[in-house]
Short mmCIF file of C-alpha atoms in Angstrom, two decimals:
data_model
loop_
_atom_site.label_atom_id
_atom_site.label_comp_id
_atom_site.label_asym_id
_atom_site.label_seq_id
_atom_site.Cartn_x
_atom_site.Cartn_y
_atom_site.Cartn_z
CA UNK A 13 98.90 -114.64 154.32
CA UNK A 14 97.19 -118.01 155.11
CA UNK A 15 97.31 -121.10 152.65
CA UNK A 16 94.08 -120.94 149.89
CA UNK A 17 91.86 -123.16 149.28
CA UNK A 18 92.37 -124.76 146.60
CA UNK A 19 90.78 -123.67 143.54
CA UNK A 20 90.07 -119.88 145.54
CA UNK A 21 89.55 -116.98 143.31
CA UNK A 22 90.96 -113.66 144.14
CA UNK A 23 91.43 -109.99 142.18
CA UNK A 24 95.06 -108.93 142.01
CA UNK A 25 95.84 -105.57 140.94
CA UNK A 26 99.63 -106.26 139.43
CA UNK A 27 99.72 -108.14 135.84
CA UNK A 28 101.18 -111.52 136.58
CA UNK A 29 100.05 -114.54 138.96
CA UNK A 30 102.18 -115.05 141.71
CA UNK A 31 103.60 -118.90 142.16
CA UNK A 32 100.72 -121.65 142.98
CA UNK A 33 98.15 -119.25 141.07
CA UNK A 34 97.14 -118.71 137.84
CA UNK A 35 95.20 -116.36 135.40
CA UNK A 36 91.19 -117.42 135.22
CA UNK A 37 91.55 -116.86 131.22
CA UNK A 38 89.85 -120.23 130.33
CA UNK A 39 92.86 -122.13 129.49
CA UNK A 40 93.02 -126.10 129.10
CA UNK A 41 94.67 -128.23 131.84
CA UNK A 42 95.82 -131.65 131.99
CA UNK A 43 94.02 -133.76 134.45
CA UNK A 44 97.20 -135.88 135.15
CA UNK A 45 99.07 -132.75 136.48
CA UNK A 46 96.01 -131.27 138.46
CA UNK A 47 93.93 -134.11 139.86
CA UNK A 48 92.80 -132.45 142.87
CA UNK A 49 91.72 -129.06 141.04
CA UNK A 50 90.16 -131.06 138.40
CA UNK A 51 88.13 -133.19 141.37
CA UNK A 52 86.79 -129.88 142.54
CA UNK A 53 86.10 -128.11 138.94
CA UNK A 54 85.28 -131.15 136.65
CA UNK A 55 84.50 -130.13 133.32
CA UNK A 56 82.22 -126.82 134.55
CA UNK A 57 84.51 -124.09 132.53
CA UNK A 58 85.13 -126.46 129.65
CA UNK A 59 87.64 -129.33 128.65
CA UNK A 60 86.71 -132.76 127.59
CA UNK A 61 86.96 -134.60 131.18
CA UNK A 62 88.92 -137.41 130.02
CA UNK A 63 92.53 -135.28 129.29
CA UNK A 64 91.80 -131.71 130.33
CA UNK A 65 89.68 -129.33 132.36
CA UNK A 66 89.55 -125.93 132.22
CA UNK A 67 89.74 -122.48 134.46
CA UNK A 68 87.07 -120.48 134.61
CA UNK A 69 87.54 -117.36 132.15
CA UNK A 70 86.53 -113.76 133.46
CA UNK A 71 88.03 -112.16 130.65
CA UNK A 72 86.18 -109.39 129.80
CA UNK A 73 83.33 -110.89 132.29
CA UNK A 74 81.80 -110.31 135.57
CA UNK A 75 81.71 -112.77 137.82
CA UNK A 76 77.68 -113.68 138.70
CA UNK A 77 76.61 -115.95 142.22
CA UNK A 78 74.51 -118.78 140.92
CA UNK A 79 70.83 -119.07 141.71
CA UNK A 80 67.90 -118.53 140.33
CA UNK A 81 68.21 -120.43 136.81
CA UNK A 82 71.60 -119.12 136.92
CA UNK A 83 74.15 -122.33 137.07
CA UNK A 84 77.96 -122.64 138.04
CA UNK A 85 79.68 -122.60 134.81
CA UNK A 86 77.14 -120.29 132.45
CA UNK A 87 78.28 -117.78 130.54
CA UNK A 88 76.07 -115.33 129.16
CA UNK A 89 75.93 -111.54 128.18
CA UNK A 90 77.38 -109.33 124.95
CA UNK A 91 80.01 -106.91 125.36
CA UNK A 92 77.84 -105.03 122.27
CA UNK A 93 74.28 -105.32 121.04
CA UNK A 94 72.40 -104.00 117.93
CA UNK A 95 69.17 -103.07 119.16
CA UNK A 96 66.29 -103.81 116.53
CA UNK A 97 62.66 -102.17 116.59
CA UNK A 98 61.19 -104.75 118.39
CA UNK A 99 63.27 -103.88 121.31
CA UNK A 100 62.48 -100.20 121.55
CA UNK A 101 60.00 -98.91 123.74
CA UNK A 102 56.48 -98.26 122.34
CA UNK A 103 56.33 -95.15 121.22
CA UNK A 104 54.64 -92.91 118.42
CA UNK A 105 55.95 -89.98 115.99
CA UNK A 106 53.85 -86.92 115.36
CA UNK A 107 53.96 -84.46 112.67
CA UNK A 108 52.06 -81.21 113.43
CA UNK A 109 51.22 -79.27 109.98
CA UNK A 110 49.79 -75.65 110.16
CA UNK A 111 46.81 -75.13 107.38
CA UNK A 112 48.66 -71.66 106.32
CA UNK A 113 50.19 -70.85 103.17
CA UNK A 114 53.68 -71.75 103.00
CA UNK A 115 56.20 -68.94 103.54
CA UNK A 116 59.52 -69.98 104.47
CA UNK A 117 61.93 -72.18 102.12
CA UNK A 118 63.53 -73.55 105.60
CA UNK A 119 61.92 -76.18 108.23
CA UNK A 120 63.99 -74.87 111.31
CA UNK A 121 61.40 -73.92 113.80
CA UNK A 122 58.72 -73.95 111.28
CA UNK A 123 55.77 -76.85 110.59
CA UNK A 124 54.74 -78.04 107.26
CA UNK A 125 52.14 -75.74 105.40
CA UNK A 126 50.02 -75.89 102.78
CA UNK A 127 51.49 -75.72 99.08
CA UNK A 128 52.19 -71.42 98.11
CA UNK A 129 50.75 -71.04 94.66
CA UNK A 130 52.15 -72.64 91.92
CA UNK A 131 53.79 -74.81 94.76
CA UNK A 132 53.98 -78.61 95.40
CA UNK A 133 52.24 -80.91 98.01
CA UNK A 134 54.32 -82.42 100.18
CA UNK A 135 52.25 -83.73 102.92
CA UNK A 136 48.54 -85.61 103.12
CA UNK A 137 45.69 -83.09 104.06
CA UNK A 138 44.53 -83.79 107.92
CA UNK A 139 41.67 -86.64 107.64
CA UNK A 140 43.22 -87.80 104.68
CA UNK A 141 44.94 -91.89 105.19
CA UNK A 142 47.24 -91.11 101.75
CA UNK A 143 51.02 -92.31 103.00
CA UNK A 144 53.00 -89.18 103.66
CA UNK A 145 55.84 -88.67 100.73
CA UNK A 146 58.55 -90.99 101.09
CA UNK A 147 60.76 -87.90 101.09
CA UNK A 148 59.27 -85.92 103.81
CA UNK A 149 60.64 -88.52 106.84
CA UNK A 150 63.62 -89.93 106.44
CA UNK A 151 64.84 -93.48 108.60
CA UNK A 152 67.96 -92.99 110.89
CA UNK A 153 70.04 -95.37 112.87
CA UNK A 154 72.60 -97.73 110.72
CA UNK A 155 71.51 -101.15 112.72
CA UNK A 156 75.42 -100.57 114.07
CA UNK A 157 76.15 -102.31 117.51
CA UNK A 158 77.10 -100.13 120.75
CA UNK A 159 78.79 -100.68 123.55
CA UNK A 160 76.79 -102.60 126.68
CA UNK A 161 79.25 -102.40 128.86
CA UNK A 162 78.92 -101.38 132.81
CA UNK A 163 81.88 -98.66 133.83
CA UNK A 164 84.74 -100.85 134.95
CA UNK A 165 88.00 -100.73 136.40
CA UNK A 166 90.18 -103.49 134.79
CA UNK A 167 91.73 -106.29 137.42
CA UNK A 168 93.12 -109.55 137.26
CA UNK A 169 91.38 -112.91 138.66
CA UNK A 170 93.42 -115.29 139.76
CA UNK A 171 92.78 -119.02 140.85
CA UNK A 172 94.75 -121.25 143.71
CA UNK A 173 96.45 -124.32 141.90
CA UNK A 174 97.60 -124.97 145.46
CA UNK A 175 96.14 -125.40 148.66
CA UNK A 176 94.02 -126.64 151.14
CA UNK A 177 91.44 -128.89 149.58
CA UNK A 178 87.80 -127.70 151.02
CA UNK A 179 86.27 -130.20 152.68
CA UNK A 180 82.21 -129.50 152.09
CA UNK A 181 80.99 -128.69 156.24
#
């Protein structure tokens, strides 16, 4: 295998970094030990520039090109997300009532009716803008977050704290 470049990124698929590498978890360097990585990273993935510098940290991330608004260094993204009704799609719920007399005491595969005598209204006659009984829809959903998450296969990234230094052409 040919010498990195220094501060190279590669996937490994074993759980350790083999010597002159490291993990790209995010963790603080000092600038005395690593001048020539720090030259090349600065303060990008963190640190305070005057006694450490950081790795980048694609834990749990995936790495994105910059570009676009995109810069090196960003991180954005949520590994959950709880969705809120402004973020659902426009959309409308219907209730179809039948104008019979009521003769079931069970709503599977039946609509709502009118009352049976001696019965109770439930629902608004058609035409008519009363609000529907609180009890007769019920709200769903428990504003829980869910996973947002691409299927992944889990690998390590790894970064060259030795090597050639890239010269820019």
């Amino acid at each position: 295998m040919s010498e990195p470049f220094l501060g190279e990124l590669k996937l490994a698929s074993f759980n350790f970094p083999p010597k002159g590498w490291a993990q790209c978890n995010g963790q603080l360097l000092p600038i005395n030990q690593n001048q020539a990585l720090f030259a090349l990273l600065g303060t990008t993935y963190g640190g305070d520039g005057r006694q450490t510098f950081a790795l980048p940290n694609l834990q749990g991330r995936a790495p994105l090109h910059r570009g676009n608004g995109v810069v090196l260094g960003q991180i954005a993204g949520a590994e959950t997300v709880t969705l809120n009704s402004s973020q659902l799609p426009t959309h409308t719920h219907t209730l179809t009532a039948s104008a019979d007399i009521a003769n079931a005491s069970v709503p599977g595969g039946a609509l709502p009716a009118a009352k049976p005598r001696g019965g109770m209204n439930r629902y608004a006659p058609d035409g008519n803008d009363t609000v529907m009984g609180a009890s007769s829809l019920n709200p769903i959903g428990g504003s829980q977050p869910h996973q947002n998450m691409q299927p992944y296969t889990v690998l390590m990234w790894i970064i060259a704290m030795q090597g050639i230094f890239p010269s820019q052409n």
